[in-house]
Amino acid sequence: MTTDMTNSAESDGMQTATHLLRTVWGYDAFRPLQADAVASVIAGRDSLIVLPTGGGKSLCYQIPAMVRDGLAIVVSPLISLMKDQVDALLANGVAAALINSTQSDEEKRVVADSIRAGKLDLLYMSPEGLLVPRTLAFLQQARVSFFAIDEAHCVSNWGHDFRPEYRELSVLKDRFPDASIHAFTATASARVRRDIAQQLELEDPLVLVGDFDRPNLTYRMPAADRKLDQIRAVIRRHPGSSGIVYCISRREVEQTAAALQASGISAEAYHAGLDDATRTAQQDAFIKEQIDVIVATVAFGMGIDKSNVRYVVHAGMPKSIEHYQQESGRAGRDGLASECVLLHSGGDVMTWKRIFELGDTANLDASMRSINAMAELCRGVRCRHAALVEYFGQEYDSENCNACDVCLNEIDIIDDAVTVAQKILSCVVRLKERFGAGYTVKVLTGSRDARILELGHDHLSTYGLLQTEGASATRMWIDQLVSQGFLNRVGDYQTLQLSDSGRKLMRREASVTLSRPAKRPTTSDRDGTSDDWSGVDRGLFEQLRALRRQLAADRDVPAYVIFGDAVLRDLARVQPSNMNAMRQIKGVGEKKLESFGPIFLSSIQEHASR
């Protein structure tokens, strides 16, 4: 085929793709980088696409699967994620199916027959299921157009969720030489991207890296202080909305879920220690909006495709910034304003250290570097959006994001921070640099702890110097001095010692910034009550939400498969009176208009007639 013919074919393919975007998914235009990614898949050129959660990765392979002849195979790590995506595709009228270990032989035979008959556009499989020799041999007889490797960071040993079975996908190039391969992930450093391309043996891949910033998310990183009250406060800011609360341990998951339930909050627990039936039931209840809050370990999340999570709370530090970017990114995938709150304490680092030591000790140093970077982010006093974006090697060009606790002035920078720092550093010196942060806080705040009295530390000149500030603020300042390099935590017991810069600060030869939580209440204009709600009839929105929940229950699918929150808000804002007007709502494709349009229009008309 000549170059002109190739260009013409690709142009025709993109025209078809744009038409499908409008008629099937109900959107007028691709998001940034989506068009380039779609064009690459249509052209059959290998690609590696890094788009943040909510950036629309799925469309980058779902639309080309409908444009290209043959079968597109999507490799996905979790059964629940595959099922959600297939349910959503079927609701849009797309020929899709999945094969997994929970299916009966008859169910698998039906899918196999559809493949033989050429009736499917997309087939979802796990890497383990795909790599079974018998399955590979069967698929070699089908017309496989391309492979889409979802969660591709799992391929890399340098990634944050390495899975050995993903490495074996390198055989695809050999077994399917005519099929292109496309890797998709939300987070991958330059090193991880190179490793993914090498391990999958991608040939001259197009590499696209999207903007890591999520402007619709408001980040808050307060120190943990009466943690349950802090979690409840976030939930109260989002009444009736879906939220995730992440805890580090299973025990904390259970305790937190029970405490929220006792407060009258619709919540359930989710962690790997629960039996499969219970875990599946809790996840389904959350996805189908039968409960508002899921309290979980990080075992929860990768397997959901829920677009309308309005808040994510971390009840402790994640183990890396990469994990935080992915976990917090599960909020606001529909582009609407959402909130991410990370409650942290000095003990989180030690908790993770103990967990790391029980696991892969060969990577202990790398794991500790990751958690220490996470701690520095939490204790920092600069724009959270800027800090996150720059961690991933991108520039942030706004002086004020207006969407984090720092830029919203919810954190106070204390006056004369040098004097406060000198009091803390002086106490560490007088304790002969032999004690940890907890004990140092007690001395500085004038505790009558028996050990302090026994050792005579109540007679130190620094005893009680910060009594009026309280233990919480004092501990926060110690953590900030550590994160800024003035103090070091040393040894198994994490004793505090002054660094060279700390000694300079003692002599006022250096500057320091210390902060405390602001006295003013948390603002709410960036918590989902912004222009996203402008002109929306809240009563009608709730009525449509209840209708969506019922339709989803009748069809045994997640609620967002019917319509996302953004669609419901637009319906409650515009209040269309006929099918053509409803067709203009972003996110309403032809199949969904046919299936659900009359039902929703009837509900809107009923509300208007009251």
Coordinates of C-alpha atoms in Angstrom, one line a residue:
M1 CA 0.0 0.0 0.0
T2 CA 1.4 3.4 -0.9
T3 CA 1.9 6.2 1.6
D4 CA -1.1 8.2 0.1
M5 CA -3.3 5.1 0.4
T6 CA -2.2 4.5 4.0
N7 CA -2.8 8.1 5.0
S8 CA -6.2 7.9 3.3
A9 CA -7.1 4.7 5.2
E10 CA -6.0 6.2 8.5
S11 CA -8.0 9.4 7.8
D12 CA -11.1 7.3 7.1
G13 CA -10.4 5.3 10.2
M14 CA -10.3 8.4 12.4
Q15 CA -13.5 9.7 10.8
T16 CA -15.2 6.5 11.8
A17 CA -13.7 6.7 15.2
T18 CA -15.0 10.2 15.8
H19 CA -18.5 9.1 14.5
L20 CA -18.4 6.2 17.0
L21 CA -17.4 8.5 19.8
R22 CA -20.5 10.6 19.2
T23 CA -23.1 7.9 18.4
V24 CA -21.9 5.2 20.8
W25 CA -20.5 7.1 23.7
G26 CA -22.2 10.5 23.3
Y27 CA -19.1 12.7 23.2
D28 CA -18.3 15.3 20.6
A29 CA -14.5 15.3 20.8
F30 CA -11.6 13.3 22.1
R31 CA -9.7 14.4 25.2
P32 CA -6.1 15.5 25.1
L33 CA -3.9 12.7 23.6
Q34 CA -6.8 10.4 23.1
A35 CA -7.0 11.1 19.3
D36 CA -3.3 10.4 18.9
A37 CA -3.6 7.2 20.9
V38 CA -6.7 6.1 18.9
A39 CA -4.9 6.9 15.6
S40 CA -1.9 4.7 16.6
V41 CA -4.0 1.7 17.4
I42 CA -6.0 2.1 14.2
A43 CA -2.8 2.4 12.2
G44 CA -1.4 -0.8 13.9
R45 CA 1.6 1.0 15.4
D46 CA 2.7 -0.3 18.8
S47 CA 2.2 2.3 21.6
L48 CA 2.7 3.0 25.2
I49 CA 0.1 5.3 26.6
V50 CA 0.3 6.9 30.1
L51 CA -2.9 8.8 31.0
P52 CA -3.9 9.6 34.6
T53 CA -6.9 7.8 36.1
G54 CA -10.0 9.5 34.6
G55 CA -8.0 10.4 31.4
G56 CA -10.1 8.1 29.2
K57 CA -7.6 5.2 28.5
S58 CA -10.3 2.7 27.8
L59 CA -11.7 4.5 24.8
C60 CA -8.2 4.5 23.3
Y61 CA -8.6 0.8 22.6
Q62 CA -12.4 0.3 22.6
I63 CA -13.1 2.6 19.7
P64 CA -10.3 1.2 17.5
A65 CA -11.6 -2.3 18.2
M66 CA -14.8 -1.3 16.4
V67 CA -12.9 0.4 13.6
R68 CA -10.4 -2.4 12.8
D69 CA -11.3 -5.7 11.3
G70 CA -10.8 -8.7 13.6
L71 CA -10.7 -9.3 17.4
A72 CA -9.1 -7.0 19.9
I73 CA -7.9 -8.7 23.1
V74 CA -7.7 -6.7 26.3
V75 CA -5.5 -8.0 29.0
S76 CA -6.8 -6.9 32.4
P77 CA -5.6 -8.0 35.9
L78 CA -8.9 -8.4 37.7
I79 CA -12.2 -10.2 36.9
S80 CA -14.4 -7.5 38.4
L81 CA -12.7 -4.8 36.3
M82 CA -13.3 -6.9 33.2
K83 CA -16.9 -7.5 34.1
D84 CA -17.6 -3.8 34.7
Q85 CA -16.1 -2.8 31.4
V86 CA -17.9 -5.5 29.4
D87 CA -21.2 -4.5 31.1
A88 CA -20.6 -0.9 30.1
L89 CA -19.7 -1.8 26.5
L90 CA -22.8 -4.0 26.2
A91 CA -25.0 -1.2 27.5
N92 CA -23.6 0.9 24.6
G93 CA -24.3 -1.8 22.1
V94 CA -20.7 -2.9 21.6
A95 CA -19.9 -6.6 20.9
A96 CA -17.7 -7.5 23.9
A97 CA -17.2 -10.5 26.1
L98 CA -14.8 -11.9 28.7
I99 CA -13.3 -15.2 29.6
N100 CA -12.4 -15.9 33.2
S101 CA -11.9 -18.8 35.7
T102 CA -15.3 -18.3 37.3
Q103 CA -17.3 -19.1 34.2
S104 CA -18.9 -22.5 33.4
D105 CA -17.7 -24.6 30.5
E106 CA -20.9 -23.7 28.7
E107 CA -20.3 -20.0 29.2
K108 CA -16.8 -20.3 27.8
R109 CA -18.2 -22.3 24.8
V110 CA -20.6 -19.5 24.0
V111 CA -17.7 -17.0 23.9
A112 CA -15.6 -19.3 21.8
D113 CA -18.4 -19.8 19.3
S114 CA -18.7 -16.0 19.0
I115 CA -15.0 -15.7 18.4
R116 CA -15.1 -18.4 15.6
A117 CA -18.1 -16.6 14.0
G118 CA -16.3 -13.3 14.1
K119 CA -19.1 -11.7 16.1
L120 CA -16.9 -10.0 18.8
D121 CA -15.0 -6.7 18.7
L122 CA -13.4 -7.0 22.1
L123 CA -12.4 -9.9 24.3
Y124 CA -11.3 -9.3 27.9
M125 CA -8.9 -11.8 29.5
S126 CA -6.4 -12.1 32.5
P127 CA -2.8 -12.6 31.6
E128 CA -2.9 -16.0 33.2
G129 CA -5.9 -17.0 31.2
L130 CA -4.5 -15.7 27.9
L131 CA -1.1 -17.5 28.3
V132 CA -2.6 -21.0 28.7
P133 CA -1.0 -22.8 25.7
R134 CA -4.4 -24.2 24.5
T135 CA -5.9 -20.7 24.6
L136 CA -3.0 -19.2 22.7
A137 CA -3.3 -21.9 20.0
F138 CA -7.1 -21.3 19.7
L139 CA -6.6 -17.5 19.4
Q140 CA -4.0 -17.9 16.7
Q141 CA -6.8 -19.3 14.6
A142 CA -8.8 -16.1 15.1
R143 CA -8.2 -12.8 13.4
V144 CA -6.6 -11.0 16.3
S145 CA -6.1 -7.3 15.3
F146 CA -4.3 -6.0 18.4
F147 CA -3.6 -6.5 22.1
A148 CA -4.3 -3.8 24.7
I149 CA -2.4 -4.4 27.9
D150 CA -4.2 -2.6 30.7
E151 CA -2.5 -1.7 34.0
A152 CA 0.8 -2.1 32.0
H153 CA 2.9 -0.9 34.9
C154 CA 2.5 -4.4 36.3
V155 CA 4.9 -5.6 33.6
S156 CA 7.8 -3.7 35.2
N157 CA 9.8 -4.8 38.2
W158 CA 10.4 -1.1 38.8
G159 CA 6.7 -0.4 38.9
H160 CA 4.5 -0.1 42.0
D161 CA 2.4 -3.2 41.4
F162 CA 4.8 -5.7 39.7
R163 CA 3.2 -9.0 38.7
P164 CA 5.4 -11.7 37.3
E165 CA 2.7 -13.1 35.0
Y166 CA 2.7 -9.8 33.1
R167 CA 6.3 -10.4 32.1
E168 CA 5.3 -13.5 30.2
L169 CA 3.2 -11.4 27.8
S170 CA 6.5 -11.0 25.8
V171 CA 5.5 -14.1 23.9
L172 CA 2.7 -12.3 22.2
K173 CA 5.0 -10.7 19.6
D174 CA 6.2 -14.1 18.6
R175 CA 2.9 -15.9 18.6
F176 CA 0.9 -13.0 16.9
P177 CA 3.4 -11.3 14.6
D178 CA 0.6 -9.4 12.7
A179 CA -1.0 -8.0 15.8
S180 CA 0.1 -4.7 17.3
I181 CA 0.5 -4.3 21.0
H182 CA -0.6 -1.3 23.1
A183 CA 0.3 -0.8 26.7
F184 CA -1.9 1.5 28.9
T185 CA -1.2 2.7 32.5
A186 CA -2.0 5.6 34.7
T187 CA 1.4 6.0 36.4
A188 CA 4.8 5.1 35.0
S189 CA 8.1 6.9 35.5
A190 CA 10.5 7.2 32.5
R191 CA 12.4 4.2 33.9
V192 CA 9.2 2.1 34.1
R193 CA 8.1 3.2 30.6
R194 CA 11.4 2.0 29.2
D195 CA 11.1 -1.3 31.0
I196 CA 7.5 -1.8 29.8
A197 CA 8.5 -1.3 26.2
Q198 CA 11.4 -3.6 26.5
Q199 CA 9.6 -6.4 28.3
L200 CA 6.6 -6.4 25.8
E201 CA 9.1 -6.1 22.9
L202 CA 7.2 -3.1 21.4
E203 CA 8.5 -2.1 18.0
D204 CA 9.1 1.6 17.5
P205 CA 6.2 2.4 19.8
L206 CA 4.4 5.7 20.0
V207 CA 4.9 6.9 23.6
L208 CA 2.3 9.4 24.9
V209 CA 2.4 10.7 28.4
G210 CA -0.5 12.8 29.6
D211 CA -0.7 15.6 32.1
F212 CA -0.5 14.0 35.6
D213 CA -2.4 16.9 37.1
R214 CA -6.0 16.3 38.1
P215 CA -7.5 19.8 38.4
N216 CA -10.9 18.6 39.5
L217 CA -9.4 17.0 42.7
T218 CA -8.9 19.0 45.9
Y219 CA -6.0 17.6 47.9
R220 CA -5.8 17.9 51.7
M221 CA -3.1 16.4 53.8
P222 CA -3.8 17.2 57.5
A223 CA -2.0 15.4 60.4
A224 CA -4.1 12.7 61.9
D225 CA -5.8 14.1 65.1
R226 CA -9.0 12.3 66.3
K227 CA -8.9 10.4 63.0
L228 CA -12.5 9.0 63.1
D229 CA -13.8 12.5 63.6
Q230 CA -11.8 13.7 60.6
I231 CA -13.1 10.9 58.4
R232 CA -16.7 11.6 59.5
A233 CA -16.2 15.3 58.6
V234 CA -15.2 14.4 55.1
I235 CA -18.2 12.1 54.7
R236 CA -20.5 14.8 56.0
R237 CA -19.3 17.2 53.3
H238 CA -20.5 14.7 50.7
P239 CA -23.9 13.4 51.9
G240 CA -25.3 10.5 50.0
S241 CA -22.2 10.4 47.7
S242 CA -19.9 7.5 47.1
G243 CA -16.5 7.5 48.9
I244 CA -13.6 5.3 49.6
V245 CA -11.7 5.2 53.0
Y246 CA -8.3 3.5 52.7
C247 CA -6.6 2.0 55.8
I248 CA -3.2 0.4 56.1
S249 CA -4.2 -2.7 58.1
R250 CA -7.1 -5.1 58.0
R251 CA -7.7 -4.5 61.7
E252 CA -8.1 -0.7 61.1
V253 CA -10.4 -1.4 58.2
E254 CA -12.7 -3.4 60.4
Q255 CA -12.6 -0.9 63.3
T256 CA -13.2 2.1 61.1
A257 CA -16.1 0.5 59.2
A258 CA -17.8 -0.5 62.5
A259 CA -17.3 3.0 63.9
L260 CA -18.9 4.6 60.8
Q261 CA -21.8 2.1 60.9
A262 CA -22.3 3.0 64.5
S263 CA -22.5 6.7 63.5
G264 CA -25.3 5.8 61.1
I265 CA -23.2 6.0 58.0
S266 CA -23.8 3.4 55.2
A267 CA -20.4 1.7 55.1
E268 CA -18.9 -1.8 54.7
A269 CA -15.4 -3.2 55.0
Y270 CA -13.3 -4.7 52.3
H271 CA -9.9 -6.5 52.6
A272 CA -8.1 -9.6 51.4
G273 CA -8.8 -11.5 54.7
L274 CA -12.6 -11.7 54.0
D275 CA -13.9 -14.7 52.2
D276 CA -14.5 -14.3 48.5
A277 CA -18.3 -14.2 48.8
T278 CA -18.3 -11.5 51.4
R279 CA -15.7 -9.4 49.6
T280 CA -17.6 -9.7 46.3
A281 CA -20.9 -8.7 48.0
Q282 CA -19.3 -5.7 49.7
Q283 CA -17.8 -4.5 46.4
D284 CA -21.0 -5.0 44.5
A285 CA -23.0 -3.1 47.1
F286 CA -20.7 -0.1 46.7
I287 CA -20.6 -0.2 42.9
K288 CA -24.4 -0.5 42.7
E289 CA -24.9 2.4 45.2
Q290 CA -26.5 0.2 47.9
I291 CA -23.9 1.6 50.3
D292 CA -22.2 5.0 50.3
V293 CA -18.7 4.2 51.8
I294 CA -16.3 1.3 51.3
V295 CA -13.6 1.1 54.0
A296 CA -10.7 -0.9 52.5
T297 CA -7.1 -1.8 52.3
V298 CA -5.4 -1.1 49.0
A299 CA -6.6 -4.5 47.9
F300 CA -9.6 -2.6 46.8
G301 CA -9.7 -0.2 43.8
M302 CA -7.8 -1.6 40.8
G303 CA -10.8 -3.8 40.1
I304 CA -13.4 -1.0 39.9
D305 CA -14.4 1.3 37.1
K306 CA -16.7 3.5 39.1
S307 CA -16.7 7.0 37.8
N308 CA -18.6 8.9 40.5
V309 CA -16.5 8.4 43.6
R310 CA -16.7 11.9 45.1
Y311 CA -14.0 11.5 47.8
V312 CA -11.1 9.3 48.8
V313 CA -9.8 9.4 52.3
H314 CA -6.5 7.8 53.3
A315 CA -6.4 7.0 57.0
G316 CA -2.7 6.7 56.8
M317 CA 0.1 7.2 54.3
P318 CA 0.1 5.1 51.1
K319 CA 3.5 3.3 50.6
S320 CA 4.5 5.5 47.7
I321 CA 3.6 8.6 45.7
E322 CA 2.8 6.3 42.8
H323 CA 0.3 4.4 44.9
Y324 CA -1.2 7.7 46.2
Q325 CA -1.6 9.1 42.7
Q326 CA -3.4 5.9 41.6
E327 CA -5.6 5.5 44.8
S328 CA -6.5 9.1 45.1
G329 CA -7.2 9.2 41.4
R330 CA -10.2 6.9 41.9
A331 CA -12.0 10.0 42.9
G332 CA -13.6 12.2 40.2
R333 CA -13.0 10.0 37.2
D334 CA -16.0 11.7 35.6
G335 CA -14.2 15.0 35.8
L336 CA -16.5 16.5 38.5
A337 CA -15.1 18.2 41.5
S338 CA -14.0 15.6 44.2
E339 CA -12.0 15.6 47.4
C340 CA -8.9 13.6 48.4
V341 CA -7.9 13.7 52.1
L342 CA -4.8 12.1 53.4
L343 CA -4.5 11.8 57.2
H344 CA -0.9 11.0 58.3
S345 CA 1.2 10.6 61.4
G346 CA 4.8 10.1 62.2
G347 CA 4.1 6.4 63.0
D348 CA 3.0 5.6 59.4
V349 CA 6.6 5.3 58.2
M350 CA 7.4 2.8 60.9
T351 CA 4.3 0.8 60.2
W352 CA 5.2 0.5 56.5
K353 CA 8.8 -0.3 57.5
R354 CA 7.6 -3.3 59.5
I355 CA 5.4 -4.4 56.7
F356 CA 8.3 -4.1 54.2
E357 CA 10.6 -6.2 56.5
L358 CA 8.0 -9.0 56.5
G359 CA 7.9 -9.0 52.7
D360 CA 10.6 -8.6 50.0
T361 CA 13.6 -7.5 52.0
A362 CA 15.7 -7.4 48.8
N363 CA 13.8 -4.2 47.9
L364 CA 13.7 -2.7 51.4
D365 CA 15.9 0.2 50.6
A366 CA 13.9 1.2 47.5
S367 CA 10.6 0.7 49.5
M368 CA 11.9 3.0 52.3
R369 CA 12.9 5.7 49.8
S370 CA 9.4 5.5 48.4
I371 CA 7.6 5.9 51.8
N372 CA 10.0 8.6 52.8
A373 CA 9.2 10.6 49.7
M374 CA 5.5 10.1 50.5
A375 CA 6.2 11.4 54.0
E376 CA 7.9 14.5 52.6
L377 CA 4.9 15.2 50.4
C378 CA 2.5 15.0 53.4
R379 CA 4.6 17.3 55.6
G380 CA 5.4 19.8 52.8
V381 CA 4.0 23.3 52.8
R382 CA 3.8 23.9 49.0
C383 CA 1.0 23.4 46.5
R384 CA 0.0 19.7 46.5
H385 CA -0.8 19.7 42.8
A386 CA 2.6 21.2 42.0
A387 CA 4.4 18.7 44.2
L388 CA 2.7 15.7 42.6
V389 CA 3.1 16.8 39.1
E390 CA 6.8 17.7 39.5
Y391 CA 7.4 14.3 41.2
F392 CA 6.4 12.7 37.9
G393 CA 8.8 15.0 36.0
Q394 CA 6.3 17.5 34.7
E395 CA 6.1 21.3 35.3
Y396 CA 3.2 23.0 37.0
D397 CA 2.7 26.5 35.7
S398 CA 0.1 27.9 38.1
E399 CA 1.0 29.9 41.2
N400 CA -2.2 28.9 43.0
C401 CA -4.2 25.8 42.2
N402 CA -7.1 26.8 44.4
A403 CA -7.6 23.1 45.0
C404 CA -5.4 22.1 47.9
D405 CA -5.1 22.9 51.6
V406 CA -2.0 24.9 51.0
C407 CA -3.4 27.2 48.3
L408 CA -6.8 27.4 50.0
N409 CA -4.9 28.8 53.1
E410 CA -6.1 26.0 55.3
I411 CA -2.5 25.7 56.6
D412 CA -1.0 28.5 58.7
I413 CA 2.7 29.2 58.3
I414 CA 3.9 30.0 61.8
D415 CA 5.7 33.2 62.7
D416 CA 9.3 33.0 63.9
A417 CA 9.6 29.4 62.9
V418 CA 13.4 29.5 63.6
T419 CA 12.7 30.0 67.3
V420 CA 10.3 27.1 67.5
A421 CA 12.7 24.9 65.6
Q422 CA 15.5 25.9 67.9
K423 CA 13.5 24.8 70.9
I424 CA 12.9 21.4 69.3
L425 CA 16.5 20.9 68.2
S426 CA 17.8 22.1 71.5
C427 CA 15.7 19.5 73.3
V428 CA 17.0 16.7 71.0
V429 CA 20.6 17.8 71.9
R430 CA 19.8 17.9 75.6
L431 CA 18.3 14.4 75.3
K432 CA 21.8 13.4 73.9
E433 CA 20.1 12.4 70.6
R434 CA 19.1 9.1 72.1
F435 CA 15.3 9.3 72.0
G436 CA 12.6 9.2 69.3
A437 CA 10.0 11.7 68.3
G438 CA 7.3 10.5 70.7
Y439 CA 9.4 10.9 73.8
T440 CA 10.8 14.2 72.7
V441 CA 7.2 15.5 72.3
K442 CA 6.4 14.5 75.8
V443 CA 9.4 16.4 77.2
L444 CA 8.7 19.5 75.1
T445 CA 5.0 19.5 76.2
G446 CA 5.7 19.0 79.9
S447 CA 4.4 15.4 80.3
R448 CA 4.5 13.9 83.8
D449 CA 5.2 10.5 82.3
A450 CA 6.9 8.2 84.8
R451 CA 9.9 7.5 82.6
I452 CA 10.5 11.3 82.1
L453 CA 10.5 11.8 85.9
E454 CA 12.6 8.7 86.5
L455 CA 15.3 9.9 84.1
G456 CA 15.1 13.5 85.4
H457 CA 14.2 15.0 82.1
D458 CA 11.6 17.2 83.8
H459 CA 14.6 19.3 84.9
L460 CA 15.9 20.0 81.4
S461 CA 15.8 23.6 80.3
T462 CA 13.6 22.6 77.3
Y463 CA 11.1 20.7 79.5
G464 CA 7.6 22.1 78.8
L465 CA 8.8 24.8 76.3
L466 CA 6.0 23.9 73.9
Q467 CA 3.3 23.0 76.5
T468 CA 0.9 25.7 75.3
E469 CA 1.2 24.4 71.7
G470 CA 0.2 20.8 72.5
A471 CA 1.5 17.4 71.5
S472 CA -0.1 17.3 68.0
A473 CA 1.4 20.5 66.8
T474 CA 4.8 19.7 68.3
R475 CA 4.9 16.3 66.7
M476 CA 3.9 17.9 63.4
W477 CA 6.8 20.3 63.6
I478 CA 9.3 17.5 64.4
D479 CA 8.1 15.7 61.3
Q480 CA 8.5 18.8 59.2
L481 CA 12.0 19.3 60.5
V482 CA 12.8 15.7 59.5
S483 CA 11.2 16.2 56.0
Q484 CA 13.3 19.4 55.5
G485 CA 16.5 17.7 56.5
F486 CA 17.2 19.4 59.8
L487 CA 16.6 16.2 61.8
N488 CA 17.4 12.6 61.0
R489 CA 15.7 9.5 62.2
V490 CA 18.4 6.9 62.9
G491 CA 18.4 3.2 63.6
D492 CA 15.7 0.7 64.4
Y493 CA 14.3 2.9 67.1
Q494 CA 14.2 6.0 64.9
T495 CA 16.1 8.1 67.4
L496 CA 16.3 11.8 66.5
Q497 CA 19.7 13.3 65.6
L498 CA 20.6 16.7 64.3
S499 CA 21.9 17.0 60.7
D500 CA 24.6 19.4 59.7
S501 CA 21.9 21.8 58.4
G502 CA 20.1 21.3 61.8
R503 CA 23.2 22.6 63.6
K504 CA 23.3 25.6 61.3
L505 CA 19.7 26.3 62.1
M506 CA 20.6 26.2 65.8
R507 CA 23.0 29.0 65.1
R508 CA 20.4 30.8 62.9
E509 CA 22.5 30.3 59.8
A510 CA 19.6 28.6 58.0
S511 CA 15.9 29.3 57.4
V512 CA 13.0 26.9 58.0
T513 CA 9.2 26.9 57.3
L514 CA 6.9 25.3 59.8
S515 CA 3.1 25.1 59.5
R516 CA 0.1 24.2 61.6
P517 CA -3.6 23.5 60.6
A518 CA -5.5 26.7 60.2
K519 CA -8.1 27.7 62.8
R520 CA -10.6 28.4 60.1
P521 CA -12.9 25.5 59.1
T522 CA -12.3 23.6 55.9
T523 CA -13.7 25.4 52.9
S524 CA -16.3 23.7 50.9
D525 CA -16.3 25.5 47.5
R526 CA -13.9 22.9 46.1
D527 CA -15.6 19.9 47.6
G528 CA -18.1 19.2 44.9
T529 CA -20.3 22.3 45.5
S530 CA -18.6 24.3 42.8
D531 CA -19.9 25.2 39.3
D532 CA -20.5 21.5 38.7
W533 CA -23.8 22.1 40.4
S534 CA -24.6 25.4 38.8
G535 CA -28.2 25.4 37.6
V536 CA -28.8 21.8 38.7
D537 CA -32.2 21.0 40.3
R538 CA -30.9 19.0 43.3
G539 CA -34.3 17.4 43.9
L540 CA -34.5 16.2 40.3
F541 CA -30.9 15.0 40.5
E542 CA -31.7 12.8 43.5
Q543 CA -34.9 11.5 41.8
L544 CA -32.9 10.6 38.7
R545 CA -30.2 9.0 40.8
A546 CA -32.8 6.8 42.5
L547 CA -34.2 5.8 39.1
R548 CA -30.7 5.0 37.9
R549 CA -30.1 2.8 41.0
Q550 CA -33.3 0.9 40.3
L551 CA -32.6 0.3 36.6
A552 CA -29.1 -0.9 37.5
A553 CA -30.5 -3.3 40.1
D554 CA -33.0 -4.7 37.7
R555 CA -30.2 -5.4 35.2
D556 CA -27.6 -6.4 37.8
V557 CA -25.0 -3.9 36.6
P558 CA -23.2 -1.0 38.3
A559 CA -25.2 2.2 38.5
Y560 CA -22.8 4.2 36.4
V561 CA -23.3 1.7 33.5
I562 CA -26.7 3.3 33.1
F563 CA -25.5 6.9 33.2
G564 CA -22.7 8.7 35.1
D565 CA -23.2 11.5 37.6
A566 CA -22.2 14.1 35.0
V567 CA -25.0 13.0 32.7
L568 CA -27.5 13.1 35.6
R569 CA -26.5 16.6 36.6
D570 CA -26.8 17.8 33.0
L571 CA -30.2 16.2 32.8
A572 CA -31.3 17.9 36.0
R573 CA -29.8 21.2 34.7
V574 CA -31.2 21.2 31.2
Q575 CA -34.4 19.1 31.8
P576 CA -34.8 18.0 28.2
S577 CA -38.4 17.5 27.1
N578 CA -37.9 15.2 24.1
M579 CA -35.5 12.6 22.7
N580 CA -33.7 15.0 20.4
A581 CA -33.0 17.4 23.3
M582 CA -31.7 14.5 25.4
R583 CA -29.4 13.4 22.5
Q584 CA -27.5 16.6 23.0
I585 CA -26.5 15.7 26.5
K586 CA -22.8 14.8 26.6
G587 CA -22.4 11.1 27.4
V588 CA -25.7 10.0 25.9
G589 CA -25.1 7.7 23.0
E590 CA -27.7 6.2 20.6
K591 CA -28.0 2.8 22.3
K592 CA -28.5 4.3 25.7
L593 CA -30.9 6.9 24.3
E594 CA -33.0 4.1 22.9
S595 CA -32.8 2.0 26.1
F596 CA -33.2 4.6 28.8
G597 CA -34.3 7.9 27.1
P598 CA -38.1 7.4 27.5
I599 CA -37.8 6.3 31.1
F600 CA -35.6 9.3 32.1
L601 CA -37.7 11.8 30.1
S602 CA -40.8 10.5 31.8
S603 CA -39.2 11.1 35.2
I604 CA -38.1 14.6 34.3
Q605 CA -41.7 15.4 33.1
E606 CA -43.2 14.0 36.2
H607 CA -40.9 16.2 38.3
A608 CA -41.8 19.3 36.2
S609 CA -45.5 18.7 36.7
R610 CA -45.4 18.8 40.5

